[in-house]
PDB file of C-alpha atoms in Angstrom:
ATOM      1  CA  UNK A   1      51.054  -2.424 -70.043  1.00 78.00           C
ATOM      2  CA  UNK A   2      50.343   0.753 -71.922  1.00 87.00           C
ATOM      3  CA  UNK A   3      52.798   3.579 -72.467  1.00 91.00           C
ATOM      4  CA  UNK A   4      53.201   6.928 -74.141  1.00 94.00           C
ATOM      5  CA  UNK A   5      56.394   8.469 -75.473  1.00 96.00           C
ATOM      6  CA  UNK A   6      56.933  12.120 -76.263  1.00 96.00           C
ATOM      7  CA  UNK A   7      60.438  11.998 -77.720  1.00 96.00           C
ATOM      8  CA  UNK A   8      61.083  15.746 -77.618  1.00 96.00           C
ATOM      9  CA  UNK A   9      61.328  17.563 -74.301  1.00 95.00           C
ATOM     10  CA  UNK A  10      61.448  20.907 -76.096  1.00 97.00           C
ATOM     11  CA  UNK A  11      60.182  22.127 -79.455  1.00 98.00           C
ATOM     12  CA  UNK A  12      60.942  25.606 -80.768  1.00 98.00           C
ATOM     13  CA  UNK A  13      59.176  27.094 -83.756  1.00 98.00           C
ATOM     14  CA  UNK A  14      58.891  30.553 -85.259  1.00 98.00           C
ATOM     15  CA  UNK A  15      55.556  32.325 -85.146  1.00 98.00           C
ATOM     16  CA  UNK A  16      53.574  31.687 -88.311  1.00 97.00           C
ATOM     17  CA  UNK A  17      55.351  28.423 -89.069  1.00 98.00           C
ATOM     18  CA  UNK A  18      53.662  25.037 -88.779  1.00 97.00           C
ATOM     19  CA  UNK A  19      54.277  23.103 -85.596  1.00 97.00           C
ATOM     20  CA  UNK A  20      54.345  19.397 -84.755  1.00 98.00           C
ATOM     21  CA  UNK A  21      54.548  17.812 -81.323  1.00 98.00           C
ATOM     22  CA  UNK A  22      55.228  14.103 -81.517  1.00 98.00           C
ATOM     23  CA  UNK A  23      53.594  11.264 -79.614  1.00 98.00           C
ATOM     24  CA  UNK A  24      53.832   7.512 -79.947  1.00 98.00           C
ATOM     25  CA  UNK A  25      51.919   5.004 -77.877  1.00 96.00           C
ATOM     26  CA  UNK A  26      51.637   1.364 -76.945  1.00 94.00           C
ATOM     27  CA  UNK A  27      48.377  -0.224 -75.796  1.00 89.00           C
ATOM     28  CA  UNK A  28      46.985  -3.733 -76.006  1.00 86.00           C
ATOM     29  CA  UNK A  29      43.466  -2.872 -77.120  1.00 83.00           C
ATOM     30  CA  UNK A  30      41.979  -0.092 -79.191  1.00 86.00           C
ATOM     31  CA  UNK A  31      43.618   3.196 -78.230  1.00 90.00           C
ATOM     32  CA  UNK A  32      41.723   6.205 -76.972  1.00 91.00           C
ATOM     33  CA  UNK A  33      44.165   9.084 -77.472  1.00 94.00           C
ATOM     34  CA  UNK A  34      44.141  12.571 -75.983  1.00 95.00           C
ATOM     35  CA  UNK A  35      46.123  15.803 -76.093  1.00 97.00           C
ATOM     36  CA  UNK A  36      46.170  18.284 -73.243  1.00 97.00           C
ATOM     37  CA  UNK A  37      47.849  21.665 -72.843  1.00 97.00           C
ATOM     38  CA  UNK A  38      49.161  23.183 -69.616  1.00 96.00           C
ATOM     39  CA  UNK A  39      50.098  26.815 -69.014  1.00 94.00           C
ATOM     40  CA  UNK A  40      52.414  27.699 -66.104  1.00 90.00           C
ATOM     41  CA  UNK A  41      50.908  26.975 -62.700  1.00 87.00           C
ATOM     42  CA  UNK A  42      47.594  25.942 -64.233  1.00 92.00           C
ATOM     43  CA  UNK A  43      45.717  22.712 -64.650  1.00 94.00           C
ATOM     44  CA  UNK A  44      45.606  20.693 -67.853  1.00 95.00           C
ATOM     45  CA  UNK A  45      43.162  21.730 -70.548  1.00 95.00           C
ATOM     46  CA  UNK A  46      41.707  19.226 -72.992  1.00 94.00           C
ATOM     47  CA  UNK A  47      42.588  19.914 -76.647  1.00 96.00           C
ATOM     48  CA  UNK A  48      41.329  16.961 -78.640  1.00 95.00           C
ATOM     49  CA  UNK A  49      40.795  13.216 -78.694  1.00 94.00           C
ATOM     50  CA  UNK A  50      40.774  10.280 -81.070  1.00 94.00           C
ATOM     51  CA  UNK A  51      38.386   7.455 -80.373  1.00 89.00           C
ATOM     52  CA  UNK A  52      37.449   6.077 -83.771  1.00 86.00           C
ATOM     53  CA  UNK A  53      36.700   7.235 -87.284  1.00 86.00           C
ATOM     54  CA  UNK A  54      38.603   9.833 -89.283  1.00 89.00           C
ATOM     55  CA  UNK A  55      42.330   9.696 -88.627  1.00 93.00           C
ATOM     56  CA  UNK A  56      42.598  13.494 -88.648  1.00 96.00           C
ATOM     57  CA  UNK A  57      41.041  14.979 -85.536  1.00 96.00           C
ATOM     58  CA  UNK A  58      40.378  18.678 -85.115  1.00 96.00           C
ATOM     59  CA  UNK A  59      40.365  20.292 -81.718  1.00 94.00           C
ATOM     60  CA  UNK A  60      40.479  23.561 -79.832  1.00 92.00           C
ATOM     61  CA  UNK A  61      42.510  26.660 -80.776  1.00 93.00           C
ATOM     62  CA  UNK A  62      43.198  25.435 -84.332  1.00 95.00           C
ATOM     63  CA  UNK A  63      45.054  22.308 -83.272  1.00 97.00           C
ATOM     64  CA  UNK A  64      44.659  18.982 -84.996  1.00 97.00           C
ATOM     65  CA  UNK A  65      46.181  15.545 -84.606  1.00 98.00           C
ATOM     66  CA  UNK A  66      46.730  12.664 -86.961  1.00 96.00           C
ATOM     67  CA  UNK A  67      46.222   9.104 -85.806  1.00 96.00           C
ATOM     68  CA  UNK A  68      48.501   6.614 -87.548  1.00 96.00           C
ATOM     69  CA  UNK A  69      47.767   3.059 -86.516  1.00 94.00           C
ATOM     70  CA  UNK A  70      50.670   1.434 -88.345  1.00 95.00           C
ATOM     71  CA  UNK A  71      53.173   3.792 -86.759  1.00 96.00           C
ATOM     72  CA  UNK A  72      51.291   3.914 -83.421  1.00 96.00           C
ATOM     73  CA  UNK A  73      51.555   7.670 -83.474  1.00 97.00           C
ATOM     74  CA  UNK A  74      49.291  10.574 -82.649  1.00 98.00           C
ATOM     75  CA  UNK A  75      51.202  13.749 -83.504  1.00 98.00           C
ATOM     76  CA  UNK A  76      49.758  17.144 -82.636  1.00 98.00           C
ATOM     77  CA  UNK A  77      49.861  19.766 -85.379  1.00 98.00           C
ATOM     78  CA  UNK A  78      48.942  23.343 -86.122  1.00 98.00           C
ATOM     79  CA  UNK A  79      49.356  25.033 -89.524  1.00 97.00           C
ATOM     80  CA  UNK A  80      50.453  28.403 -88.157  1.00 97.00           C
ATOM     81  CA  UNK A  81      51.899  28.782 -84.669  1.00 97.00           C
ATOM     82  CA  UNK A  82      51.116  31.685 -82.354  1.00 97.00           C
ATOM     83  CA  UNK A  83      53.280  33.000 -79.517  1.00 97.00           C
ATOM     84  CA  UNK A  84      50.315  32.257 -77.233  1.00 96.00           C
ATOM     85  CA  UNK A  85      50.626  28.555 -78.112  1.00 97.00           C
ATOM     86  CA  UNK A  86      53.774  28.408 -75.983  1.00 97.00           C
ATOM     87  CA  UNK A  87      52.965  25.899 -73.247  1.00 97.00           C
ATOM     88  CA  UNK A  88      53.538  22.343 -72.044  1.00 96.00           C
ATOM     89  CA  UNK A  89      51.744  19.683 -74.071  1.00 97.00           C
ATOM     90  CA  UNK A  90      50.833  16.209 -72.880  1.00 97.00           C
ATOM     91  CA  UNK A  91      49.767  13.205 -74.873  1.00 97.00           C
ATOM     92  CA  UNK A  92      47.740  10.497 -73.094  1.00 95.00           C
ATOM     93  CA  UNK A  93      46.375   7.076 -73.977  1.00 93.00           C
ATOM     94  CA  UNK A  94      43.706   4.854 -72.575  1.00 88.00           C
ATOM     95  CA  UNK A  95      42.924   1.276 -73.499  1.00 82.00           C
ATOM     96  CA  UNK A  96      39.435   1.222 -74.994  1.00 74.00           C
ATOM     97  CA  UNK A  97      38.571  -1.702 -72.769  1.00 71.00           C
ATOM     98  CA  UNK A  98      40.459  -0.388 -69.796  1.00 67.00           C
ATOM     99  CA  UNK A  99      39.563   0.297 -66.208  1.00 69.00           C
ATOM    100  CA  UNK A 100      39.179   3.566 -64.400  1.00 63.00           C
ATOM    101  CA  UNK A 101      42.859   4.119 -63.718  1.00 69.00           C
ATOM    102  CA  UNK A 102      44.292   3.321 -67.081  1.00 71.00           C
ATOM    103  CA  UNK A 103      44.996   6.741 -68.561  1.00 85.00           C
ATOM    104  CA  UNK A 104      48.735   7.031 -69.110  1.00 90.00           C
ATOM    105  CA  UNK A 105      50.394  10.388 -69.740  1.00 92.00           C
ATOM    106  CA  UNK A 106      53.574  11.152 -71.604  1.00 94.00           C
ATOM    107  CA  UNK A 107      56.308  13.190 -69.951  1.00 93.00           C
ATOM    108  CA  UNK A 108      55.306  16.359 -71.774  1.00 95.00           C
ATOM    109  CA  UNK A 109      56.800  18.565 -74.492  1.00 97.00           C
ATOM    110  CA  UNK A 110      57.534  22.216 -73.874  1.00 96.00           C
ATOM    111  CA  UNK A 111      56.564  24.204 -76.956  1.00 97.00           C
ATOM    112  CA  UNK A 112      58.095  27.627 -77.418  1.00 98.00           C
ATOM    113  CA  UNK A 113      56.876  29.822 -80.260  1.00 97.00           C
ATOM    114  CA  UNK A 114      59.372  32.550 -81.041  1.00 97.00           C
ATOM    115  CA  UNK A 115      58.131  35.946 -82.231  1.00 95.00           C
TER     116      UNK A 115
ATOM    117  CA  UNK B   1      29.795  27.289 -64.442  1.00 66.00           C
ATOM    118  CA  UNK B   2      30.614  23.629 -63.914  1.00 74.00           C
ATOM    119  CA  UNK B   3      34.127  22.663 -63.056  1.00 93.00           C
ATOM    120  CA  UNK B   4      36.655  21.434 -60.547  1.00 96.00           C
ATOM    121  CA  UNK B   5      37.836  23.670 -57.724  1.00 96.00           C
ATOM    122  CA  UNK B   6      41.081  22.998 -55.929  1.00 97.00           C
ATOM    123  CA  UNK B   7      42.198  24.852 -52.829  1.00 96.00           C
ATOM    124  CA  UNK B   8      44.453  26.269 -51.659  1.00 96.00           C
ATOM    125  CA  UNK B   9      46.370  27.333 -54.768  1.00 95.00           C
ATOM    126  CA  UNK B  10      49.614  27.585 -52.795  1.00 96.00           C
ATOM    127  CA  UNK B  11      50.433  25.854 -49.527  1.00 94.00           C
ATOM    128  CA  UNK B  12      53.509  25.790 -47.356  1.00 93.00           C
ATOM    129  CA  UNK B  13      54.180  23.048 -44.873  1.00 90.00           C
ATOM    130  CA  UNK B  14      56.766  22.453 -42.216  1.00 89.00           C
ATOM    131  CA  UNK B  15      58.345  19.039 -42.080  1.00 87.00           C
ATOM    132  CA  UNK B  16      56.337  16.634 -39.945  1.00 86.00           C
ATOM    133  CA  UNK B  17      52.996  18.285 -40.600  1.00 91.00           C
ATOM    134  CA  UNK B  18      50.028  16.770 -42.373  1.00 93.00           C
ATOM    135  CA  UNK B  19      48.212  18.947 -44.899  1.00 95.00           C
ATOM    136  CA  UNK B  20      44.931  18.455 -46.729  1.00 97.00           C
ATOM    137  CA  UNK B  21      44.260  19.604 -50.281  1.00 97.00           C
ATOM    138  CA  UNK B  22      40.650  20.190 -51.231  1.00 98.00           C
ATOM    139  CA  UNK B  23      39.015  19.118 -54.506  1.00 98.00           C
ATOM    140  CA  UNK B  24      35.361  19.829 -55.251  1.00 97.00           C
ATOM    141  CA  UNK B  25      33.529  19.223 -58.527  1.00 97.00           C
ATOM    142  CA  UNK B  26      30.025  20.160 -59.674  1.00 95.00           C
ATOM    143  CA  UNK B  27      30.156  18.214 -62.936  1.00 93.00           C
ATOM    144  CA  UNK B  28      28.224  15.267 -61.492  1.00 92.00           C
ATOM    145  CA  UNK B  29      31.156  13.004 -62.380  1.00 91.00           C
ATOM    146  CA  UNK B  30      31.448   9.659 -60.668  1.00 89.00           C
ATOM    147  CA  UNK B  31      35.201   9.174 -60.907  1.00 91.00           C
ATOM    148  CA  UNK B  32      37.824  11.450 -59.385  1.00 94.00           C
ATOM    149  CA  UNK B  33      41.613  11.338 -59.404  1.00 95.00           C
ATOM    150  CA  UNK B  34      44.666  12.846 -57.757  1.00 97.00           C
ATOM    151  CA  UNK B  35      47.896  13.277 -59.706  1.00 96.00           C
ATOM    152  CA  UNK B  36      51.287  14.550 -58.716  1.00 97.00           C
ATOM    153  CA  UNK B  37      53.401  16.565 -61.155  1.00 95.00           C
ATOM    154  CA  UNK B  38      57.137  17.130 -60.758  1.00 92.00           C
ATOM    155  CA  UNK B  39      59.316  19.192 -63.123  1.00 83.00           C
ATOM    156  CA  UNK B  40      60.327  17.246 -66.202  1.00 75.00           C
ATOM    157  CA  UNK B  41      58.023  14.374 -65.409  1.00 78.00           C
ATOM    158  CA  UNK B  42      54.575  13.447 -66.527  1.00 84.00           C
ATOM    159  CA  UNK B  43      51.612  13.060 -64.236  1.00 92.00           C
ATOM    160  CA  UNK B  44      51.765  10.265 -61.696  1.00 93.00           C
ATOM    161  CA  UNK B  45      48.575   8.808 -60.258  1.00 93.00           C
ATOM    162  CA  UNK B  46      48.270   8.939 -56.464  1.00 96.00           C
ATOM    163  CA  UNK B  47      44.713   7.762 -55.770  1.00 96.00           C
ATOM    164  CA  UNK B  48      41.470   7.449 -57.649  1.00 94.00           C
ATOM    165  CA  UNK B  49      37.831   6.867 -56.743  1.00 93.00           C
ATOM    166  CA  UNK B  50      35.115   5.496 -58.986  1.00 89.00           C
ATOM    167  CA  UNK B  51      32.209   5.884 -56.550  1.00 89.00           C
ATOM    168  CA  UNK B  52      31.426   7.318 -53.148  1.00 93.00           C
ATOM    169  CA  UNK B  53      33.019   5.495 -50.204  1.00 95.00           C
ATOM    170  CA  UNK B  54      35.420   3.641 -52.474  1.00 93.00           C
ATOM    171  CA  UNK B  55      38.932   4.493 -53.631  1.00 95.00           C
ATOM    172  CA  UNK B  56      42.046   2.715 -54.905  1.00 94.00           C
ATOM    173  CA  UNK B  57      45.752   3.340 -54.713  1.00 95.00           C
ATOM    174  CA  UNK B  58      47.553   4.583 -57.752  1.00 93.00           C
ATOM    175  CA  UNK B  59      51.225   4.269 -58.600  1.00 91.00           C
ATOM    176  CA  UNK B  60      52.601   6.484 -55.806  1.00 95.00           C
ATOM    177  CA  UNK B  61      50.097   6.233 -52.924  1.00 96.00           C
ATOM    178  CA  UNK B  62      52.640   5.900 -50.100  1.00 96.00           C
ATOM    179  CA  UNK B  63      52.506   8.862 -47.743  1.00 96.00           C
ATOM    180  CA  UNK B  64      49.093  10.016 -48.989  1.00 97.00           C
ATOM    181  CA  UNK B  65      45.514   9.364 -47.911  1.00 97.00           C
ATOM    182  CA  UNK B  66      42.107  10.225 -49.362  1.00 98.00           C
ATOM    183  CA  UNK B  67      38.413  10.011 -48.556  1.00 97.00           C
ATOM    184  CA  UNK B  68      35.288  10.050 -50.709  1.00 97.00           C
ATOM    185  CA  UNK B  69      32.329  10.709 -48.451  1.00 97.00           C
ATOM    186  CA  UNK B  70      30.458  12.764 -51.053  1.00 96.00           C
ATOM    187  CA  UNK B  71      30.297  12.501 -54.804  1.00 95.00           C
ATOM    188  CA  UNK B  72      31.437  16.107 -55.165  1.00 96.00           C
ATOM    189  CA  UNK B  73      34.457  15.968 -52.895  1.00 97.00           C
ATOM    190  CA  UNK B  74      37.766  14.078 -52.949  1.00 98.00           C
ATOM    191  CA  UNK B  75      40.264  15.585 -50.487  1.00 98.00           C
ATOM    192  CA  UNK B  76      43.899  14.499 -50.440  1.00 98.00           C
ATOM    193  CA  UNK B  77      45.972  14.457 -47.251  1.00 97.00           C
ATOM    194  CA  UNK B  78      49.727  14.613 -47.584  1.00 96.00           C
ATOM    195  CA  UNK B  79      51.042  12.983 -44.449  1.00 94.00           C
ATOM    196  CA  UNK B  80      54.364  13.352 -42.684  1.00 89.00           C
ATOM    197  CA  UNK B  81      55.260   9.926 -44.069  1.00 88.00           C
ATOM    198  CA  UNK B  82      55.609  11.410 -47.556  1.00 89.00           C
ATOM    199  CA  UNK B  83      59.332  12.059 -47.754  1.00 87.00           C
ATOM    200  CA  UNK B  84      59.372  14.441 -50.683  1.00 90.00           C
ATOM    201  CA  UNK B  85      55.997  16.191 -50.810  1.00 93.00           C
ATOM    202  CA  UNK B  86      57.026  19.376 -52.615  1.00 95.00           C
ATOM    203  CA  UNK B  87      55.141  19.173 -55.915  1.00 96.00           C
ATOM    204  CA  UNK B  88      52.197  20.404 -57.961  1.00 96.00           C
ATOM    205  CA  UNK B  89      49.038  18.414 -57.231  1.00 97.00           C
ATOM    206  CA  UNK B  90      46.241  18.052 -59.746  1.00 97.00           C
ATOM    207  CA  UNK B  91      42.724  16.794 -59.178  1.00 97.00           C
ATOM    208  CA  UNK B  92      40.673  15.473 -62.088  1.00 96.00           C
ATOM    209  CA  UNK B  93      37.337  13.841 -62.783  1.00 94.00           C
ATOM    210  CA  UNK B  94      35.636  11.970 -65.592  1.00 90.00           C
ATOM    211  CA  UNK B  95      32.027  11.258 -66.432  1.00 83.00           C
ATOM    212  CA  UNK B  96      32.283   7.739 -67.795  1.00 73.00           C
ATOM    213  CA  UNK B  97      34.685   5.241 -69.293  1.00 67.00           C
ATOM    214  CA  UNK B  98      35.011   3.079 -72.349  1.00 63.00           C
ATOM    215  CA  UNK B  99      32.552   0.275 -71.788  1.00 63.00           C
ATOM    216  CA  UNK B 100      30.165   2.697 -70.078  1.00 66.00           C
ATOM    217  CA  UNK B 101      29.469   4.658 -73.222  1.00 67.00           C
ATOM    218  CA  UNK B 102      32.069   7.305 -72.507  1.00 71.00           C
ATOM    219  CA  UNK B 103      35.584   8.100 -73.615  1.00 75.00           C
ATOM    220  CA  UNK B 104      37.259   8.614 -70.269  1.00 80.00           C
ATOM    221  CA  UNK B 105      38.724  12.057 -70.921  1.00 86.00           C
ATOM    222  CA  UNK B 106      39.705  13.856 -67.762  1.00 91.00           C
ATOM    223  CA  UNK B 107      38.723  17.320 -66.612  1.00 93.00           C
ATOM    224  CA  UNK B 108      41.306  18.993 -64.385  1.00 96.00           C
ATOM    225  CA  UNK B 109      41.305  21.550 -61.626  1.00 97.00           C
ATOM    226  CA  UNK B 110      43.800  24.417 -61.536  1.00 96.00           C
ATOM    227  CA  UNK B 111      46.170  22.621 -59.199  1.00 96.00           C
ATOM    228  CA  UNK B 112      47.664  23.154 -55.755  1.00 97.00           C
ATOM    229  CA  UNK B 113      51.357  23.818 -55.269  1.00 96.00           C
ATOM    230  CA  UNK B 114      52.734  22.418 -52.032  1.00 95.00           C
ATOM    231  CA  UNK B 115      56.119  23.518 -50.726  1.00 94.00           C
ATOM    232  CA  UNK B 116      57.807  22.008 -47.716  1.00 90.00           C
ATOM    233  CA  UNK B 117      59.900  24.503 -45.781  1.00 86.00           C
TER     234      UNK B 117
END
């Protein structure tokens, strides 16, 4: 069985400071990893994905994520946080050889960027 | 613009009533999904469909039903058998999966919030 853990329910950071939202995963095959962002009462928006290749993945809105195979982690990062980055962030994993249903989401991390 | 349209955005239901949530996509995606989102929890899969006229139960299918008569449409009915239906419902689709040349990332609609009175 595959799983995703987002160990922090809430992350607070000051505007202009770097931010990190943590994600660890467990999957039997090669992981396909995703980050999504959700604003209040909206659907999820795709930020970035790791499939293969460079361990540092760049995505939308200045976000990036680092894939670490040995630590089974895929932390989301941004060098300088904006107040508008405040939202709920979800990490998700799919087994590279998996079936249609096998995309597992973490429980989400609420990011608050303080002005 | 291509995308997924969910309606209604907000819906109120009396206990004992069935309600149907609409999901339409013009992305030409084969697979469609319904998720339920509760506060403090991740997304839980209700039903999914890989092709027209075929669908499978997800992790929390009890009290829900779906149909897939057209590629573009995947409506979800919340029946009176669902004991705690108040939640935010999200529809999603994907073009293709690992093994089909794709990566399986999901595209989401804007959601429908159902409240039972």
